[in-house]
mmCIF file with all atom_site columns, C-alpha atoms and ligand atoms in Angstrom:
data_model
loop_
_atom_site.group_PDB
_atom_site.id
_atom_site.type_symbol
_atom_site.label_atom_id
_atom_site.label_alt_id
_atom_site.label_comp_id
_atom_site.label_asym_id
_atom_site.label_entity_id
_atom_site.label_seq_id
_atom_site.pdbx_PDB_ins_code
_atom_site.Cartn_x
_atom_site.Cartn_y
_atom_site.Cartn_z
_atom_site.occupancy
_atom_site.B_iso_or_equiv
_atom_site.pdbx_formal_charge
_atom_site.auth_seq_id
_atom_site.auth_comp_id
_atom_site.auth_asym_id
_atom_site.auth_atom_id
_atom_site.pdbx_PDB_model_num
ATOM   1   C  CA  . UNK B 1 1   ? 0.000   0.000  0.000  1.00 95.00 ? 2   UNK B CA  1
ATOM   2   C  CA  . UNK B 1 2   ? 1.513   3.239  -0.878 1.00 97.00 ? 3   UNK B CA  1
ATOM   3   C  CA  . UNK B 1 3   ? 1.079   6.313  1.183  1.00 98.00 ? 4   UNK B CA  1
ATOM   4   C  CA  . UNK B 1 4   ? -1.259  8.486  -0.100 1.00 98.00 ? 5   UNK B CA  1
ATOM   5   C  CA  . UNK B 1 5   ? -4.349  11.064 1.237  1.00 98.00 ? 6   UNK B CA  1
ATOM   6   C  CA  . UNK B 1 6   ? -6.342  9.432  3.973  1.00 98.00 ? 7   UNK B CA  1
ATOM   7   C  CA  . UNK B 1 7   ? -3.755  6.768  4.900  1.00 98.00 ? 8   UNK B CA  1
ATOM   8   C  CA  . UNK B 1 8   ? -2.326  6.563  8.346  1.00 97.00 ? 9   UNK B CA  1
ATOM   9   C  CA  . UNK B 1 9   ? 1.270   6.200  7.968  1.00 97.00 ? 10  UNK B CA  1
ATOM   10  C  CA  . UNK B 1 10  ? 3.938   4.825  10.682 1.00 96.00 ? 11  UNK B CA  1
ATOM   11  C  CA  . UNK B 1 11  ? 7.453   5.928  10.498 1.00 97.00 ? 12  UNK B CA  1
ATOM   12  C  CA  . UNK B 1 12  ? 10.705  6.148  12.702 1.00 96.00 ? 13  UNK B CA  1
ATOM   13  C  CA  . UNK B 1 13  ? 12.747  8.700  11.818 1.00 97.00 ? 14  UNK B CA  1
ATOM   14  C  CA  . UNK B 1 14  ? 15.977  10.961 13.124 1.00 97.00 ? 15  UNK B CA  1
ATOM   15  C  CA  . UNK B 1 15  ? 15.895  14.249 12.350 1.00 97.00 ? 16  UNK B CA  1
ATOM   16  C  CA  . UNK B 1 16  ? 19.374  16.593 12.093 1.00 97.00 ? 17  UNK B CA  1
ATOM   17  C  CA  . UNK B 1 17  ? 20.135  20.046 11.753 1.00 93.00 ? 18  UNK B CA  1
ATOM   18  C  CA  . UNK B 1 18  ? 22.307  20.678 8.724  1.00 89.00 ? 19  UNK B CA  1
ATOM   19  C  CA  . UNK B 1 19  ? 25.646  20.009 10.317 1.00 92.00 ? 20  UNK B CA  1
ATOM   20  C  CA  . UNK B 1 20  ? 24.569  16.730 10.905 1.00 93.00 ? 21  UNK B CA  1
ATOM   21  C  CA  . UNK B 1 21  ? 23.604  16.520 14.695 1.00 95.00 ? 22  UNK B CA  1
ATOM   22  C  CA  . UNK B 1 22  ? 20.737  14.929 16.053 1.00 97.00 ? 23  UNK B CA  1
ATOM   23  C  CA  . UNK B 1 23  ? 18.363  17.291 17.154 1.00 94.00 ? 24  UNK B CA  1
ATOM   24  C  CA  . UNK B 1 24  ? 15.249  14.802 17.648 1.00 94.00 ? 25  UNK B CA  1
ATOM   25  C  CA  . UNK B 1 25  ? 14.883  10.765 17.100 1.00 94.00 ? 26  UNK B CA  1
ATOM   26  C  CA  . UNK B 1 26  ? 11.693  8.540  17.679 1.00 93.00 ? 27  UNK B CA  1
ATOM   27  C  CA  . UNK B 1 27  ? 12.717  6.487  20.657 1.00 91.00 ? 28  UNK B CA  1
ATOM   28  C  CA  . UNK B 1 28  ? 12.937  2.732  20.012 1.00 87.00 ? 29  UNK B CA  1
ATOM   29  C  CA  . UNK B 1 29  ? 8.788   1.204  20.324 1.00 85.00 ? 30  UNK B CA  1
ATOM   30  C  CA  . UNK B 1 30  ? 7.569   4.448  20.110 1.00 88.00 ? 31  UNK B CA  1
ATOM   31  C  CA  . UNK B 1 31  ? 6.723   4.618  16.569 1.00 89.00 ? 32  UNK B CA  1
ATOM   32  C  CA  . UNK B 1 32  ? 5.396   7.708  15.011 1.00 92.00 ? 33  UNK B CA  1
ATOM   33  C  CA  . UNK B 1 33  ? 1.696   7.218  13.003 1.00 95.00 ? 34  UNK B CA  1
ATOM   34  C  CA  . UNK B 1 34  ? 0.021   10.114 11.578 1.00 96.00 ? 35  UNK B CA  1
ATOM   35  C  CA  . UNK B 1 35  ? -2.746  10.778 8.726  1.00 97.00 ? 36  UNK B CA  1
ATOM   36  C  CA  . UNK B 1 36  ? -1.195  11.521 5.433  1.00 98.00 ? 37  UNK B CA  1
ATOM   37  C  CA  . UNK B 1 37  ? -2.462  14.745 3.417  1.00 97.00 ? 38  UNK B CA  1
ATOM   38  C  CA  . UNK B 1 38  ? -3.894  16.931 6.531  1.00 96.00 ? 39  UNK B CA  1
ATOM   39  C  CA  . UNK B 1 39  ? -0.827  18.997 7.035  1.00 94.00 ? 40  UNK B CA  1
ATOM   40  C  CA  . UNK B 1 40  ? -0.325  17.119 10.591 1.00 95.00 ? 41  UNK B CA  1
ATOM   41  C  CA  . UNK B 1 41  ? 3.632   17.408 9.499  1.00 96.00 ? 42  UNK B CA  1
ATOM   42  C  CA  . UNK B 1 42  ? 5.887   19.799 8.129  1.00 96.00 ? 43  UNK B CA  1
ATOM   43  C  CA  . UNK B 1 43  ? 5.117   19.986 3.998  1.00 96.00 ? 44  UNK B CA  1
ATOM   44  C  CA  . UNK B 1 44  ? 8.763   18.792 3.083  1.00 97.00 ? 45  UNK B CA  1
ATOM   45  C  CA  . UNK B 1 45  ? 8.557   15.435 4.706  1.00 97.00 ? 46  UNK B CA  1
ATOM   46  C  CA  . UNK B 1 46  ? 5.282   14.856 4.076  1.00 98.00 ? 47  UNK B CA  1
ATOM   47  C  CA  . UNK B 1 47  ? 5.520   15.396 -0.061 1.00 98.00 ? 48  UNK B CA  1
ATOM   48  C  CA  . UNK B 1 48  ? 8.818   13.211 0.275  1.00 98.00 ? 49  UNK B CA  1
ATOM   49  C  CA  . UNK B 1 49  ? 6.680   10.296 2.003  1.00 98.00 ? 50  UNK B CA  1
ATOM   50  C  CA  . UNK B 1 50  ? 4.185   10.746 -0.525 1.00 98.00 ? 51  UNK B CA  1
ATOM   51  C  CA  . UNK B 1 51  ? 3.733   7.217  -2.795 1.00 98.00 ? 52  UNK B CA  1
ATOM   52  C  CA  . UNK B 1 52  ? 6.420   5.200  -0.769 1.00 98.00 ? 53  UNK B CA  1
ATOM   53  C  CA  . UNK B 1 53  ? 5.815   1.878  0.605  1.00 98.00 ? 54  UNK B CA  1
ATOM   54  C  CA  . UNK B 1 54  ? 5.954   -0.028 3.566  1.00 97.00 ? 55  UNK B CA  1
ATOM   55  C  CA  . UNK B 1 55  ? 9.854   -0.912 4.288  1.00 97.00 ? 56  UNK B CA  1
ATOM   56  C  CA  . UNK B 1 56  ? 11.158  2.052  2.341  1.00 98.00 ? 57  UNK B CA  1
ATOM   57  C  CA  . UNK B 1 57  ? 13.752  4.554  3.795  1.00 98.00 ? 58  UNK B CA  1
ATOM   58  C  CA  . UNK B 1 58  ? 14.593  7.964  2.703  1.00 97.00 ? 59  UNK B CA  1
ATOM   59  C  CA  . UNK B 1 59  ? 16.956  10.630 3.475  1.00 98.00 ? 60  UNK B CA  1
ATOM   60  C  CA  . UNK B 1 60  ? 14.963  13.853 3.083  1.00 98.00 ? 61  UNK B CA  1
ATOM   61  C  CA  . UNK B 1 61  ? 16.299  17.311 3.032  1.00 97.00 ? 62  UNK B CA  1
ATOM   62  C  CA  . UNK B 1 62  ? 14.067  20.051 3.981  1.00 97.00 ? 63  UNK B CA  1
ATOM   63  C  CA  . UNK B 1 63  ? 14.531  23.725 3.620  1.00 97.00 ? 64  UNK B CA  1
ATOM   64  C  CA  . UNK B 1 64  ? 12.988  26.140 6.225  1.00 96.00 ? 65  UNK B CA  1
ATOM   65  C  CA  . UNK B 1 65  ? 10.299  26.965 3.838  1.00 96.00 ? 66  UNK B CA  1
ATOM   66  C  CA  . UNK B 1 66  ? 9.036   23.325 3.760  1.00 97.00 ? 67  UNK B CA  1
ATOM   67  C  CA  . UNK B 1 67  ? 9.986   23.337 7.254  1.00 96.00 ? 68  UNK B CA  1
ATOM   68  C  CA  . UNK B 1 68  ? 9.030   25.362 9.942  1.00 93.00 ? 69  UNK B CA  1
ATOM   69  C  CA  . UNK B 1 69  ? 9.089   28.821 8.191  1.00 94.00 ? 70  UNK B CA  1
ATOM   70  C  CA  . UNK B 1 70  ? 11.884  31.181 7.730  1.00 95.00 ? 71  UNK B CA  1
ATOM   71  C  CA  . UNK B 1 71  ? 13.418  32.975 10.990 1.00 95.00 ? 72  UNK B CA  1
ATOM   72  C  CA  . UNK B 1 72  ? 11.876  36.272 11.481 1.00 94.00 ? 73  UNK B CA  1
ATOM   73  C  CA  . UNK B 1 73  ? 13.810  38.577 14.059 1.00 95.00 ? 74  UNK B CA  1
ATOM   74  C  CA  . UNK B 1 74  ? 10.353  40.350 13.924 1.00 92.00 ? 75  UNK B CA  1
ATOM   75  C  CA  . UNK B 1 75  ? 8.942   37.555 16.519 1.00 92.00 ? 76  UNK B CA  1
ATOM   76  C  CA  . UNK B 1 76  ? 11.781  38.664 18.934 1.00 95.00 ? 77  UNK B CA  1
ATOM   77  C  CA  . UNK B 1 77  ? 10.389  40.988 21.230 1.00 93.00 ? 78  UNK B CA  1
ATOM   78  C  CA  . UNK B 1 78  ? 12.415  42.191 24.628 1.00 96.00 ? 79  UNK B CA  1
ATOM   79  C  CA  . UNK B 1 79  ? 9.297   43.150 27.198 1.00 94.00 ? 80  UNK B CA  1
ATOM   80  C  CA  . UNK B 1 80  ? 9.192   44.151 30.437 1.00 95.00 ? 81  UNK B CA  1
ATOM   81  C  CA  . UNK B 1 81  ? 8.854   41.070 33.277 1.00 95.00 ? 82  UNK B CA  1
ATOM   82  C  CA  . UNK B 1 82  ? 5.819   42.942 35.157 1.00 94.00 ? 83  UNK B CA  1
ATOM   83  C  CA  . UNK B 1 83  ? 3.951   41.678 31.737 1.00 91.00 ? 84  UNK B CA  1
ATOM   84  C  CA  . UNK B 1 84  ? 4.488   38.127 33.299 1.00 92.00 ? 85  UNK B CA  1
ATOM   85  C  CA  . UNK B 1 85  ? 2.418   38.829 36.907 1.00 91.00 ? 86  UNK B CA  1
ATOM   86  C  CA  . UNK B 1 86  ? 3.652   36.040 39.549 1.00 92.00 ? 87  UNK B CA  1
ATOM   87  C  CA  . UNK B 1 87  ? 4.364   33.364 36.813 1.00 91.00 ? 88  UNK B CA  1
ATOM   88  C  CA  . UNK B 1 88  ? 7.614   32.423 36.822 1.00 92.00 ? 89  UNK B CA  1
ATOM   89  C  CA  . UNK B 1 89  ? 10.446  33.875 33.998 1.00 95.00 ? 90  UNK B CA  1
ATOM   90  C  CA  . UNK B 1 90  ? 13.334  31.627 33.026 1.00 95.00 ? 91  UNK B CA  1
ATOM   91  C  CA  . UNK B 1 91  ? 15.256  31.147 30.386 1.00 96.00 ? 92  UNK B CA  1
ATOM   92  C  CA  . UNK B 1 92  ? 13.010  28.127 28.401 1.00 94.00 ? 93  UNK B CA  1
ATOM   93  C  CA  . UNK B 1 93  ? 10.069  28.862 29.886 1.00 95.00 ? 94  UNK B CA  1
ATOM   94  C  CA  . UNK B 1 94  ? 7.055   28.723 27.042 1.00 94.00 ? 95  UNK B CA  1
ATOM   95  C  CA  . UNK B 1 95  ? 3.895   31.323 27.506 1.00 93.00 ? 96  UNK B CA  1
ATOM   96  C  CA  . UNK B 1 96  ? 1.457   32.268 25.383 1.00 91.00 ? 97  UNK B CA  1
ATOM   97  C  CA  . UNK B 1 97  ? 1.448   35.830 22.996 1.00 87.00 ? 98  UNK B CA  1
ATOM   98  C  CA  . UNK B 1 98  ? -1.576  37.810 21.707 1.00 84.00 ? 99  UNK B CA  1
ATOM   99  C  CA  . UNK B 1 99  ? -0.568  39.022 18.179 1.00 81.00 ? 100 UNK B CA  1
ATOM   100 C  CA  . UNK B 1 100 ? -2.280  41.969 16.839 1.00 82.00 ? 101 UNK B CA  1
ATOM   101 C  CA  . UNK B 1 101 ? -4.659  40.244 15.189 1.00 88.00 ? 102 UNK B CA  1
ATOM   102 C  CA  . UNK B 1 102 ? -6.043  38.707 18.504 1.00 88.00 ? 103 UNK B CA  1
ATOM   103 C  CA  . UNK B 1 103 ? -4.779  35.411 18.122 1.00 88.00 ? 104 UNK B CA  1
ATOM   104 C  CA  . UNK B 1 104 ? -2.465  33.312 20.669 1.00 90.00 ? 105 UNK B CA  1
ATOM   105 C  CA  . UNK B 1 105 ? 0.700   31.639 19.486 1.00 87.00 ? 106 UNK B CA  1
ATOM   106 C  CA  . UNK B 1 106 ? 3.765   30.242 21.957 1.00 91.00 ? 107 UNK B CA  1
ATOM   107 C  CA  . UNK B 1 107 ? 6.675   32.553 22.632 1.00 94.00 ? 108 UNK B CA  1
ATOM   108 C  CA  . UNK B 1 108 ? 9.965   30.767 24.449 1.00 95.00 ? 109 UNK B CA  1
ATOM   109 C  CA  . UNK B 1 109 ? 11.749  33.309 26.730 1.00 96.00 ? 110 UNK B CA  1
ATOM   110 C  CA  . UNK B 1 110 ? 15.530  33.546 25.441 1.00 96.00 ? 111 UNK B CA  1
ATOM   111 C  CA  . UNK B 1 111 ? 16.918  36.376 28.035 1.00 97.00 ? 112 UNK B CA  1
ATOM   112 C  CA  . UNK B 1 112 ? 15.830  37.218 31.118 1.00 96.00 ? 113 UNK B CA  1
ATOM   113 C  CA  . UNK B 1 113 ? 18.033  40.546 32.570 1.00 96.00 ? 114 UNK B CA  1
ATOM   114 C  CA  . UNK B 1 114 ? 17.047  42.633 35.385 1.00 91.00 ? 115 UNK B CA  1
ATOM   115 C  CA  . UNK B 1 115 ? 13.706  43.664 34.899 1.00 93.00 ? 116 UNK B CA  1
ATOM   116 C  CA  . UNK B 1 116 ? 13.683  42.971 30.924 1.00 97.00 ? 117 UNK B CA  1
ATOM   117 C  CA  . UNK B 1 117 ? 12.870  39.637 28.998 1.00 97.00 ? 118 UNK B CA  1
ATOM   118 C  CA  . UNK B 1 118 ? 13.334  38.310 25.522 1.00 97.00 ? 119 UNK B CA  1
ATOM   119 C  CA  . UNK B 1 119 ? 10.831  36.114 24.302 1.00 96.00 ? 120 UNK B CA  1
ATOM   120 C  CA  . UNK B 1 120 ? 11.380  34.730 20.525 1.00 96.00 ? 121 UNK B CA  1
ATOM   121 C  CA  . UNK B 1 121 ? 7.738   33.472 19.005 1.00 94.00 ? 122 UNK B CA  1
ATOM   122 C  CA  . UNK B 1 122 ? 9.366   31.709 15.721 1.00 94.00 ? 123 UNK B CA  1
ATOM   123 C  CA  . UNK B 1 123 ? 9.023   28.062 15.789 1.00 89.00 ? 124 UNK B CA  1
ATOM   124 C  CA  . UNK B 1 124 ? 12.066  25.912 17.447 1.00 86.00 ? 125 UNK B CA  1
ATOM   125 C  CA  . UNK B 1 125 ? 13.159  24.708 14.429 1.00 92.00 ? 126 UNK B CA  1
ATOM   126 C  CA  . UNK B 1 126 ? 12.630  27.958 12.297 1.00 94.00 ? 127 UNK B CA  1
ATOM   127 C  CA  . UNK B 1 127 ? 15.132  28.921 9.728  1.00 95.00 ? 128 UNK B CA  1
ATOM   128 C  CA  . UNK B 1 128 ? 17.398  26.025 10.065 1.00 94.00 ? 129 UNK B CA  1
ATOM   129 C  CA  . UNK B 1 129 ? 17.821  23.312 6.887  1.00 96.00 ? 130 UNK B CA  1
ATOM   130 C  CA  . UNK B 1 130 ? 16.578  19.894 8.449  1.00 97.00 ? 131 UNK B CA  1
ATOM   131 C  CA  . UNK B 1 131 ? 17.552  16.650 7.281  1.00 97.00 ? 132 UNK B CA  1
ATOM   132 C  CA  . UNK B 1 132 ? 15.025  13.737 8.282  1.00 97.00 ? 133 UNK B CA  1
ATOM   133 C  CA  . UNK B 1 133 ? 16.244  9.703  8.203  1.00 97.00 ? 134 UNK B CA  1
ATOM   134 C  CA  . UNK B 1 134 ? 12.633  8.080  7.740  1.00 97.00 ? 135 UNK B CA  1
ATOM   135 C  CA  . UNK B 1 135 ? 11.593  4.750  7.496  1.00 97.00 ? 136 UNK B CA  1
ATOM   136 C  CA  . UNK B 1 136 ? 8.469   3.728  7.080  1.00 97.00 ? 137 UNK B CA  1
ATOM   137 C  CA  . UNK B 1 137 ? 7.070   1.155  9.834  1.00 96.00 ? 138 UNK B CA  1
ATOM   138 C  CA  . UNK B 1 138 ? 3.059   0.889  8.199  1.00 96.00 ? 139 UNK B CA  1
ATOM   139 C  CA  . UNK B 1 139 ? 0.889   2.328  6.461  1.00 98.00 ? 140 UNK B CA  1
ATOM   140 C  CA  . UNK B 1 140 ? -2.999  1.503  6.428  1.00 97.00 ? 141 UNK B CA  1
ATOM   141 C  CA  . UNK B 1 141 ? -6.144  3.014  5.300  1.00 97.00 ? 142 UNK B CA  1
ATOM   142 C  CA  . UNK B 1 142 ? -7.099  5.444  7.970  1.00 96.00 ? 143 UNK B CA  1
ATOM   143 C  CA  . UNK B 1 143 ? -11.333 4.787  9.476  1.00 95.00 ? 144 UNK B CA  1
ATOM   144 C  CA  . UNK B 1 144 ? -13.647 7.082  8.846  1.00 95.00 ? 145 UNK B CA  1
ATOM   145 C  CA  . UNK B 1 145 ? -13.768 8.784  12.160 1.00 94.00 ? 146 UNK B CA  1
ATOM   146 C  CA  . UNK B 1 146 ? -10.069 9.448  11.578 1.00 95.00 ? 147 UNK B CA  1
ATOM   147 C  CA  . UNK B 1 147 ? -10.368 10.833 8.189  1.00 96.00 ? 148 UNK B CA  1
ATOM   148 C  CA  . UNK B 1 148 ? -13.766 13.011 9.551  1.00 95.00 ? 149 UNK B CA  1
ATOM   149 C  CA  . UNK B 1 149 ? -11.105 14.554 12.658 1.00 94.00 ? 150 UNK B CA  1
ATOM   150 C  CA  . UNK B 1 150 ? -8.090  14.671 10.823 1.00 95.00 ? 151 UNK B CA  1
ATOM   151 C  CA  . UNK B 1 151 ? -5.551  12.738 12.761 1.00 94.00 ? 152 UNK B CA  1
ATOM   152 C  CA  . UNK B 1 152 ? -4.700  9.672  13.836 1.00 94.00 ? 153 UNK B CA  1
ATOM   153 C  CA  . UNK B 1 153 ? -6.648  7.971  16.973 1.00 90.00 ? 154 UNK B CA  1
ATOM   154 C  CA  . UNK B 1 154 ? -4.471  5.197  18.563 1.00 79.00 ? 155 UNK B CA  1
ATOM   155 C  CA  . UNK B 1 155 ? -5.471  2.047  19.636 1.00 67.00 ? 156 UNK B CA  1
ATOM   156 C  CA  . UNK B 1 156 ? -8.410  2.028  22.128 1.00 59.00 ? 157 UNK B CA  1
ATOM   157 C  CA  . UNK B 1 157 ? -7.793  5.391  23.301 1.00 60.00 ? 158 UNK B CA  1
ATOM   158 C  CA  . UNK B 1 158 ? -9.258  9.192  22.059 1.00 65.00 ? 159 UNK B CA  1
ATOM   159 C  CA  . UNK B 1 159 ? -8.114  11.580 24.760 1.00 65.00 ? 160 UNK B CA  1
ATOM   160 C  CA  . UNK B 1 160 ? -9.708  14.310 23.165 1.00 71.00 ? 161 UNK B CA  1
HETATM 161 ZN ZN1 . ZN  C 2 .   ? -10.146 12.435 16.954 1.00 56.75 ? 223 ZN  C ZN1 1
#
């Protein structure tokens, strides 16, 4: 079966940044499934996966733009720590932004000094070339229930 829209696919992968260090790998048993064609992973990998088979493996390169967007220095913002009330501002510590158009998106604090802290909204992995080693574990027609949601439900259990 070849992966394709509406088809649950299971993979193992390690991801690297583009000097070649591991930045992320699926730990051994904990394969990753998820439903082909509804953007539940970056575009680059899933395009690449796209009409493989069970048992292949690939080595796919993916630029930021297929990735997790370009950097933009415009999401780093240096605000003042009374913004935070009593929650507590380190260095790693996620919160969530408005942006001007009302909605919320995650900011990770970068700097805290004195009284002033640096949050950066891009995305982790934004702006850096990723290479992914896939291989793929399974891949099955996803039930209708998935397909209606959009992702993959695991075995016996729908925590949402
Ligand atoms: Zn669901």
């Amino acid at each position: 079966m070849q992966v394709a829209d509406k088809k649950v696919v299971t993979i193992t992968y390690v991801l690297k940044d583009d000097k070649g260090v591991t930045i992320e790998a699926v730990p051994d048993g904990q394969d990753f499934a998820y439903l082909h064609g509804y953007q539940n992973i970056i575009p680059g990998l899933e395009n690449a996966l796209a009409g493989k088979t069970q048992g292949d493996e690939l080595t796919v390169n993916v630029s930021p733009e297929e990735g997790y967007g370009p950097y933009d220095d415009n999401m780093v913002q240096t605000v003042d720590i009374a913004l935070f009330g009593d929650a507590e501002v380190k260095v790693g510590a996620q919160f969530a932004a408005d942006s001007p158009e009302g909605e919320q998106f995650p900011v990770t604090v970068t700097k805290v000094e004195n009284d002033k802290v640096t949050v950066d909204g891009n995305a982790p992995l934004a702006g850096q070339d990723l290479c992914f080693d896939v291989k793929i574990l399974g891949v099955r027609d996803a039930t209708e229930e998935e397909v209606s949601h959009g992702h993959v439900h695991s075995a016996g259990d729908h925590d949402h």
